[in-house]
Coordinates of C-alpha atoms and ligand atoms in Angstrom, one line a residue:
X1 CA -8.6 18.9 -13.4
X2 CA -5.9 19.9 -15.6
X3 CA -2.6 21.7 -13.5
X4 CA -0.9 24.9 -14.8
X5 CA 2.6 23.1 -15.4
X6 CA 4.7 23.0 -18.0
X7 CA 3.8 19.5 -20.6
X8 CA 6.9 17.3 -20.5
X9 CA 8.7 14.8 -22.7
X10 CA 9.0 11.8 -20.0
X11 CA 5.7 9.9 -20.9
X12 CA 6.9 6.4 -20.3
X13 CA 5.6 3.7 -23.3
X14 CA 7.6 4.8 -26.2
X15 CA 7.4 2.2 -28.3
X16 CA 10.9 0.1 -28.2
X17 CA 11.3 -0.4 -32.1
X18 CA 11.7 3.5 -32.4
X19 CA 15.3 4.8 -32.1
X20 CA 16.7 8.5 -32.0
X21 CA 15.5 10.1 -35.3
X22 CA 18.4 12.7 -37.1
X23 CA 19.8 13.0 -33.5
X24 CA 16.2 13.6 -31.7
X25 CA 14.5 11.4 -29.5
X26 CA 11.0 10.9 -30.8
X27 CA 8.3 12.9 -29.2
X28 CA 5.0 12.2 -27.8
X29 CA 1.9 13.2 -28.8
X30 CA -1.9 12.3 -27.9
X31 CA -4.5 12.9 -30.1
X32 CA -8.1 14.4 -29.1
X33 CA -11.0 12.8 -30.1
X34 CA -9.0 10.3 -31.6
X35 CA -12.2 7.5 -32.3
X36 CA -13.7 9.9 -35.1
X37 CA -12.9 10.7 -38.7
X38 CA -10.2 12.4 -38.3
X39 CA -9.0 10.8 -35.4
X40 CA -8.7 7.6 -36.7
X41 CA -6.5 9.6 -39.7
X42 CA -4.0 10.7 -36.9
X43 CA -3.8 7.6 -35.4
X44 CA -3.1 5.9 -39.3
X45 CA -0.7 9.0 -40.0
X46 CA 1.4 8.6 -37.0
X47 CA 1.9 4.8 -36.7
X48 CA 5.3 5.1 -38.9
X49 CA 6.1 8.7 -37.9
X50 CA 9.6 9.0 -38.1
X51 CA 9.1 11.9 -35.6
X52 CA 5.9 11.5 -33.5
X53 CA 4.3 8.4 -31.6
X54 CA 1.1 8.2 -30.3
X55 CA 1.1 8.1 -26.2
X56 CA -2.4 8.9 -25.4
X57 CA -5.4 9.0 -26.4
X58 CA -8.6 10.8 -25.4
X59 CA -12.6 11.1 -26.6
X60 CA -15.8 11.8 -25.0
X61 CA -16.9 10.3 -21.7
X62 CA -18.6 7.2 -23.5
X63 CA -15.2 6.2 -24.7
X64 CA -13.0 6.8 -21.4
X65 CA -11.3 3.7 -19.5
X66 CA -11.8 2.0 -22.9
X67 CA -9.3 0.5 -25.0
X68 CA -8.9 2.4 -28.2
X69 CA -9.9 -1.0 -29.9
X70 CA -12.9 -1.1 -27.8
X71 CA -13.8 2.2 -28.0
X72 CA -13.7 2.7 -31.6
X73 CA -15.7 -0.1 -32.7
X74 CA -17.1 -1.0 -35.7
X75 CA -16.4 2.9 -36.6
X76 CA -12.7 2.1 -37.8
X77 CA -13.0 2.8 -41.6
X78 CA -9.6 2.9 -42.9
X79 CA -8.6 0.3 -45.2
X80 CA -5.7 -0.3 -42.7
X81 CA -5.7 -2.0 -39.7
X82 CA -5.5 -0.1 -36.2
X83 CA -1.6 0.1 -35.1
X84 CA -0.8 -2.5 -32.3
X85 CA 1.1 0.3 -30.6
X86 CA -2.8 2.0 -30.3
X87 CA -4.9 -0.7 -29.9
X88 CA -4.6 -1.3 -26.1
X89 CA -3.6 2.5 -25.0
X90 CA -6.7 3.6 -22.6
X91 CA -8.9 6.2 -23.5
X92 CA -8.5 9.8 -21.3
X93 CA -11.6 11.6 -20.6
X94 CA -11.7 14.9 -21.7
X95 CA -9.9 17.3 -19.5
X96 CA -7.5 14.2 -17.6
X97 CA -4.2 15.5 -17.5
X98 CA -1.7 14.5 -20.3
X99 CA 2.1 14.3 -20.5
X100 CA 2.9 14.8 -24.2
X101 CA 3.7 17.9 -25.2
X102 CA 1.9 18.1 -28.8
X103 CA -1.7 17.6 -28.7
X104 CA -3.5 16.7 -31.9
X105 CA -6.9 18.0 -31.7
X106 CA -9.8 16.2 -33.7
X107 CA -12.6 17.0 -31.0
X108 CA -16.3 17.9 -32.0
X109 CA -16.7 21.8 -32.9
X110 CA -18.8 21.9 -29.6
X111 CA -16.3 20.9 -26.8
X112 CA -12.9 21.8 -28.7
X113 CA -12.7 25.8 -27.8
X114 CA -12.8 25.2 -24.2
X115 CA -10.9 21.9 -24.1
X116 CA -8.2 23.2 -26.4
X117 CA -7.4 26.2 -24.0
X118 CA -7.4 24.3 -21.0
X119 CA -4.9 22.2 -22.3
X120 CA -2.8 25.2 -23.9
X121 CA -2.9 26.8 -20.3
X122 CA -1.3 23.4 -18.9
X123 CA 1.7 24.1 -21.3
X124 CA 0.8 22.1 -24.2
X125 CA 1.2 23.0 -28.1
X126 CA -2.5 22.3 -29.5
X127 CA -2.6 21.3 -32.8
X128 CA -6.0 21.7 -34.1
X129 CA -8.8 20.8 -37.0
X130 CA -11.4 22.6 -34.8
X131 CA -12.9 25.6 -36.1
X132 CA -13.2 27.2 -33.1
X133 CA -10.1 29.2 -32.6
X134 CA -9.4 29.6 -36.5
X135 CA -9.9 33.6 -36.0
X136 CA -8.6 34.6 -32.9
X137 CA -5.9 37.0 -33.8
X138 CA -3.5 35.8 -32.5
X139 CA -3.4 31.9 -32.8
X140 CA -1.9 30.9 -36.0
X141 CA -3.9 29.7 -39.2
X142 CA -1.4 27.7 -40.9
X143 CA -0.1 26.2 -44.3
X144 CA 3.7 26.1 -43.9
X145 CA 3.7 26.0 -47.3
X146 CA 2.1 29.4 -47.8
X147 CA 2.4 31.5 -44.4
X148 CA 4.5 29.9 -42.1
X149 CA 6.1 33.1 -40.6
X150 CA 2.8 33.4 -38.5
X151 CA 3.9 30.7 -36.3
X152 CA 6.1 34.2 -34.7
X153 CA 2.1 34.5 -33.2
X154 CA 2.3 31.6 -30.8
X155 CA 5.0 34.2 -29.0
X156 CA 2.3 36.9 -28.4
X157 CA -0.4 34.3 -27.0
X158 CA -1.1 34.5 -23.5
X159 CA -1.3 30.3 -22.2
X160 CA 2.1 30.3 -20.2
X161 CA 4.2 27.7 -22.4
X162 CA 1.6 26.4 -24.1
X163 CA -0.1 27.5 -27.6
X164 CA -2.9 26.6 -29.8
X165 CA -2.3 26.6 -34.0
X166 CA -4.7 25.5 -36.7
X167 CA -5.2 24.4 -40.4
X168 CA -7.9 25.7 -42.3
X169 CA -10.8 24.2 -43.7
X170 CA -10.8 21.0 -44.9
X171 CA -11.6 23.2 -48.4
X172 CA -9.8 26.5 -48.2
X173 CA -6.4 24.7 -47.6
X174 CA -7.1 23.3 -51.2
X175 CA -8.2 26.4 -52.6
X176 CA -6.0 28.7 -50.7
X177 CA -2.6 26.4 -51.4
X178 CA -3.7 27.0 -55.7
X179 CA -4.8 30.7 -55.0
X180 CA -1.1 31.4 -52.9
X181 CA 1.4 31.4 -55.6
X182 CA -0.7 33.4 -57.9
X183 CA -1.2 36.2 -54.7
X184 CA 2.4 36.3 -54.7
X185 CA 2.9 36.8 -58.4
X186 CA 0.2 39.1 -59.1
X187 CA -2.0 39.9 -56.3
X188 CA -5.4 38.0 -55.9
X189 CA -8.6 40.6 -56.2
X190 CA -11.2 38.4 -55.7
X191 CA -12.2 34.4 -56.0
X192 CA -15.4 32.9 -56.9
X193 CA -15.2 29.0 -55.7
X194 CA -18.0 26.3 -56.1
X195 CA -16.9 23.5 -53.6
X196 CA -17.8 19.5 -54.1
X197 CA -17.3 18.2 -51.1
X198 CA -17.0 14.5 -50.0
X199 CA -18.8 12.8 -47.2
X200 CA -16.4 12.1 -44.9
X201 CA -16.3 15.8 -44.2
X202 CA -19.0 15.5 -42.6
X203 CA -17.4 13.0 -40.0
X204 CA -18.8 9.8 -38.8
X205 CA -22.1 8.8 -39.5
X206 CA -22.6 12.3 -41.1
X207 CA -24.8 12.7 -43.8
X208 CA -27.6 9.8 -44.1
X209 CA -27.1 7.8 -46.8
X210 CA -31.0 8.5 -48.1
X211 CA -29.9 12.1 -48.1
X212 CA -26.5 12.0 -50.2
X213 CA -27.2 8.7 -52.6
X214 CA -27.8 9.6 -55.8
X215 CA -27.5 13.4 -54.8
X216 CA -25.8 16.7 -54.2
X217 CA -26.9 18.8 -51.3
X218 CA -26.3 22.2 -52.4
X219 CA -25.9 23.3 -48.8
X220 CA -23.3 22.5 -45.8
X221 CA -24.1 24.8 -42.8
X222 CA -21.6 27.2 -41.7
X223 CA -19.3 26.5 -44.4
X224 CA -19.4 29.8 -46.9
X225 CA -18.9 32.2 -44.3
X226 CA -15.8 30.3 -43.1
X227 CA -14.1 30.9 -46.7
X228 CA -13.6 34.4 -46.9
X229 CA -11.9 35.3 -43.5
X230 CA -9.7 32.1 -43.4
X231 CA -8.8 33.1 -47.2
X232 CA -7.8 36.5 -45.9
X233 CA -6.2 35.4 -42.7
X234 CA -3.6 32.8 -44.3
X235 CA -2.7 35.0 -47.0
X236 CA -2.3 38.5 -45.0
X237 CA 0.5 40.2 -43.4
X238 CA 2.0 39.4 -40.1
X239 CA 1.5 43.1 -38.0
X240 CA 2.1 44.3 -35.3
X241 CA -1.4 43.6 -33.8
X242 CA -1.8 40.0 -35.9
X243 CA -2.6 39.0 -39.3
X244 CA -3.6 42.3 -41.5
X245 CA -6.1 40.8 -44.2
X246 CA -4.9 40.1 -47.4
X247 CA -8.3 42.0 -49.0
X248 CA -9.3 39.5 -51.6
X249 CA -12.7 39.5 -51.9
X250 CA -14.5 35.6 -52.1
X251 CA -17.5 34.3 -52.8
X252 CA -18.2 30.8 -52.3
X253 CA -21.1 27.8 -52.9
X254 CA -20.6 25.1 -51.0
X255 CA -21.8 21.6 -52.1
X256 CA -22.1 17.8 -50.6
X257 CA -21.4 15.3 -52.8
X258 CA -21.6 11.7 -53.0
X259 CA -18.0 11.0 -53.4
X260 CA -16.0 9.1 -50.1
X261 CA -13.0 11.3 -49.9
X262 CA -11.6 14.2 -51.8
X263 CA -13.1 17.9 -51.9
X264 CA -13.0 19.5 -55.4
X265 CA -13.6 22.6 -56.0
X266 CA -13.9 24.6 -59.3
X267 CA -12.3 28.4 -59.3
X268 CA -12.4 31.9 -60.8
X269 CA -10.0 34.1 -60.0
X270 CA -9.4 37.9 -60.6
X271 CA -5.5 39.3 -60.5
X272 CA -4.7 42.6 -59.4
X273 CA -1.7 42.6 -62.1
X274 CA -3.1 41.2 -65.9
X275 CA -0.5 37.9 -66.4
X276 CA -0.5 35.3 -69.6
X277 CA -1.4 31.8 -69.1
X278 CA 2.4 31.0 -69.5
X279 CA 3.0 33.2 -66.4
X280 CA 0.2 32.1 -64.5
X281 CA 1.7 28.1 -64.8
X282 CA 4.8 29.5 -64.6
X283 CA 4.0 30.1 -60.9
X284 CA 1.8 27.6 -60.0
X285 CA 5.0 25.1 -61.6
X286 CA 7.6 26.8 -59.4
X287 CA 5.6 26.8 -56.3
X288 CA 8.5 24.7 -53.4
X289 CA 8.3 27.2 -50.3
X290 CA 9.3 24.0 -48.5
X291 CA 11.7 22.3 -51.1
X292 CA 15.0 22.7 -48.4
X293 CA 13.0 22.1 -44.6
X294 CA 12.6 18.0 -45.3
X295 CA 9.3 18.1 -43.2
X296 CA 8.6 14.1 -43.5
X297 CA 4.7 15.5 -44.3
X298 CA 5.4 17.7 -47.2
X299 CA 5.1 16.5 -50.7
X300 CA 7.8 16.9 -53.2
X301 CA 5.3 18.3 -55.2
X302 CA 2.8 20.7 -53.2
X303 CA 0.9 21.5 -56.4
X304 CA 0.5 19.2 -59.3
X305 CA -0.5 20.7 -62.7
X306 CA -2.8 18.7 -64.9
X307 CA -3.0 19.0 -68.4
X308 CA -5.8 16.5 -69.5
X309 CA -9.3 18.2 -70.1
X310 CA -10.3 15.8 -67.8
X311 CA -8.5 16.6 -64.4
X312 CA -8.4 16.4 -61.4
X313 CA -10.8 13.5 -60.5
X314 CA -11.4 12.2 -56.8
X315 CA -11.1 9.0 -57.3
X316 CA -7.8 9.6 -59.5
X317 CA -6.0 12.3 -58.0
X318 CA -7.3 12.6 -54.3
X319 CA -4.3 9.9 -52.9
X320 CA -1.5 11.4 -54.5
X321 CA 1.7 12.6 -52.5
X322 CA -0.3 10.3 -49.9
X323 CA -3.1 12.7 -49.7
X324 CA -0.6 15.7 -49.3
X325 CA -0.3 17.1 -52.5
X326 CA -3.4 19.2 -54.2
X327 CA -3.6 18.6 -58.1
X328 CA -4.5 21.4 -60.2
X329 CA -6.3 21.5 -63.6
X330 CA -8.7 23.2 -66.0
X331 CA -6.9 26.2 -66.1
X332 CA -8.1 28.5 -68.5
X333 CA -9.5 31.8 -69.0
X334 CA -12.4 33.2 -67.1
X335 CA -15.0 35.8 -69.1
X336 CA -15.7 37.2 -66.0
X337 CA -12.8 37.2 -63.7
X338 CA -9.4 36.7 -65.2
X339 CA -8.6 33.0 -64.8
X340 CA -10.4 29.7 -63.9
X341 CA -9.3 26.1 -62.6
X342 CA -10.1 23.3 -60.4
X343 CA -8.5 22.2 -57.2
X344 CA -8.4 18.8 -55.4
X345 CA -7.2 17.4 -52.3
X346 CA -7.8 15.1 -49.7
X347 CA -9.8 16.2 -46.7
X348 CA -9.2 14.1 -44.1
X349 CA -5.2 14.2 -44.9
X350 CA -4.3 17.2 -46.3
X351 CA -7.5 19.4 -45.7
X352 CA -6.9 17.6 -41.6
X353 CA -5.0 15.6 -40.0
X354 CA -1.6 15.3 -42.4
X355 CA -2.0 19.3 -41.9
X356 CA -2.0 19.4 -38.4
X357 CA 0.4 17.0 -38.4
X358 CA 2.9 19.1 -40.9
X359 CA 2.3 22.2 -38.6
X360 CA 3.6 20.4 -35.6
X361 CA 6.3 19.1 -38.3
X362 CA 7.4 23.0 -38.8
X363 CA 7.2 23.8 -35.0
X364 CA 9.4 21.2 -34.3
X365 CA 11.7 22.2 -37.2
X366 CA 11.9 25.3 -36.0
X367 CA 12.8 24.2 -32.3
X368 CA 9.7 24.8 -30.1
X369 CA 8.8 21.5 -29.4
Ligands
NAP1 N1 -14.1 15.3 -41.4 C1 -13.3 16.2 -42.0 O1 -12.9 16.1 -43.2 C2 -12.8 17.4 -41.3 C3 -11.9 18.2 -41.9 C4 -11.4 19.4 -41.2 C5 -11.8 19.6 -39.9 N2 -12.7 18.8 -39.3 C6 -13.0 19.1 -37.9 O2 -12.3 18.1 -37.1 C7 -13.2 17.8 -36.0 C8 -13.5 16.3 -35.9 O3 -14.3 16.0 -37.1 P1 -14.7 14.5 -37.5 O4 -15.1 14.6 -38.9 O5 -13.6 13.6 -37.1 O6 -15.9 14.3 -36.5 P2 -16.5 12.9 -35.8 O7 -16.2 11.8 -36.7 O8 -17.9 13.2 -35.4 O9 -15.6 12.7 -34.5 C9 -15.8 13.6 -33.4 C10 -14.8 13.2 -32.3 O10 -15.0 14.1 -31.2 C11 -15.2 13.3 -30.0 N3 -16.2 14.0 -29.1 C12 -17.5 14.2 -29.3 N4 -18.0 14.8 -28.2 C13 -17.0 14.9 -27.3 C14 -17.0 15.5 -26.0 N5 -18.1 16.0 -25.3 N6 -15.8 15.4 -25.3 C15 -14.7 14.9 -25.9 N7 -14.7 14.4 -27.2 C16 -15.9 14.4 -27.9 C17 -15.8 12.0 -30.5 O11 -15.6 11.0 -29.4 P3 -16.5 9.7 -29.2 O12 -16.2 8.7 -30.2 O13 -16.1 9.3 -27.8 O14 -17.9 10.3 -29.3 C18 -14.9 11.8 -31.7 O15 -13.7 11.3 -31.4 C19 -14.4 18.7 -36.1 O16 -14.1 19.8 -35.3 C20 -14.5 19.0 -37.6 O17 -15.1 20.2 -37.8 C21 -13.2 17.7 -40.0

């Protein structure tokens, strides 16, 4: 059972080639449900961290006392190999008490609520992909690049020193990162998006290969209805009694694709202030919220404009910034709505773990971890 104390630094194997980092010592983290899809993305993501090292690692109780090796298995489906300083840690069991103070969470839908707040109430800061604490008022629904002042919400949540965060969907962080600069501009009235989404959002084995082969699947369960709050979430106020809504009104048609990584999705937006195509990629262009913070995670370039007729293309664009960046293209104007474009970006990196990752990047920037 997990104790109500405070997470500490002192977990012992910190790997000896890592020195002090810009004056800090590097911090430990364990990642949750570390053996699946986006597990195995942490565990690639933090082997060079010049900030973070793995320490532990936990998954379900068929995994426990296991090696991380052993207990991934023939599931490892990166193209690189599995970091030595991984491949012999033991597997935790879900709910064993950790040391590190950040927690990565890539757990199943269907055990990460309650596992997320026990370990938030024995003082850890939960990072999470989970969908299950998204909407809770008062737990932060981040891109640092967009909202990052609702972090100040950790401060009103009721887990002692601990604290649960999350990114968004692995498709409205792409959607939401395009729509953000042009809410700022001009005010976003409403979106109509039609999502292509890869496989590996569906985790590991996913969707059988009979099913997607050859074939869209013009239906991912749950999905839709996650668009339109999480849109209105990240992009609303911080109040006094959480996030007030940003009031854009979305409709969206979510698709499975046959396509490995990379969710693209084409866009129609309407403005609440008419602006010119000029002033439109004028602000997409000038979009750097995070240009002065040198988060090691955030791209140069958040958004990337394409101008071909052609772009953006998963299999040409999804890897850029290393997975970070979203790449914008198509824009033109809609006969409906105002404007229309596609969005791409990776979404086990960017639309997961790299954004869990550059949450916990900003938390530590700003001094609470
Ligand atoms: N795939 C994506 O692109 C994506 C993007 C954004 C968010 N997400 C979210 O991220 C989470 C992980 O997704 P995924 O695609 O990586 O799924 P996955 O490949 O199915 O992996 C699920 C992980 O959860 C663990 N797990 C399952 N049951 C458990 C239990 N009872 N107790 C503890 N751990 C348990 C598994 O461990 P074992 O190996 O031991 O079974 C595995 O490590 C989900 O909540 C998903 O909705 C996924």
């Amino acid at each position: 059972m997990l104790t109500k104390s405070r997470a500490t630094a002192t977990v012992s194997k910190r790997p000896s080639q890592r020195g002090r980092q810009n004056g800090r010592e590097p911090i430990p983290v364990a990642v949750l449900g570390a053996t699946g899809t986006v597990g195995q993305r942490f565990i690639q993501l933090l082997e060079d961290h010049p900030w973070f090292y793995v320490a532990e690692v936990m998954a379900s109780d068929q995994s426990a006392g296991r090696t991380y090796t052993e207990a991934v298995g023939g599931r490892w489906k990166l193209t690189t190999r599995i970091p030595e300083s991984v491949a012999r840690l033991k597997m935790r069991s879900p709910g064993d008490p950790l040391k590190s103070p950040i927690l990565f969470s890539a757990l199943d839908a269907s055990v990460a609520g309650e596992l997320e707040e026990r370990y938030a109430r024995a003082g850890h800061l939960v990072s999470s992909n989970a969908r299950n604490h998204r909407l809770d008022p008062l737990v932060p629904l981040l891109i640092p690049e967009v909202n990052r002042d609702h972090i100040e919400l950790l401060d009103r949540q009721k887990f002692g020193g601990g604290g649960i965060l999350t990114n968004p969907n692995c498709s409205a962080i792409v959607f939401v990162m395009a729509l953000a600069p042009l809410h700022r501009e001009f005010g976003v009235e409403s979106l109509i998006v039609t999502t292509f989404q890869a496989t590996s959002g569906a985790g590991y084995p996913g969707v059988p290969s009979l099913d997607i082969l050859g074939n869209v699947i013009p239906y991912i369960p749950g999905e839709e209805l996650k668009m339109e709050p999480e849109t209105n979430k990240i992009l609303g106020r911080l109040g006094a009694k959480g996030i007030d809504p940003a009031g854009i009104t979305v409709s969206a048609s979510c698709h499975r694709v046959p396509v490995l990584d990379g969710h693209i999705m084409a866009m129609s937006v309407k403005l609440r202030r008419k602006a010119s195509l000029k002033a439109v990629l004028a602000a997409l262009r000038a979009f750097h919220p995070l240009q002065r913070m040198q988060l090691p995670s955030a791209p140069a370039e958040p958004l990337q404009i394409r101008e071909e007729d052609d772009r953006p293309q998963p299999r040409l664009d999804v890897d850029r910034a290393s997975g970070m960046g979203i790449t914008v293209g198509r824009i033109r104007p809609c006969p409906v709505l105002d404007w229309k474009f596609d969005a791409l970006g990776h979404n086990t990196i960017r639309g997961a773990a790299g954004a869990a990752i550059l949450n916990a990047e900003l938390l530590a920037h700003a001094g609470r971890i």
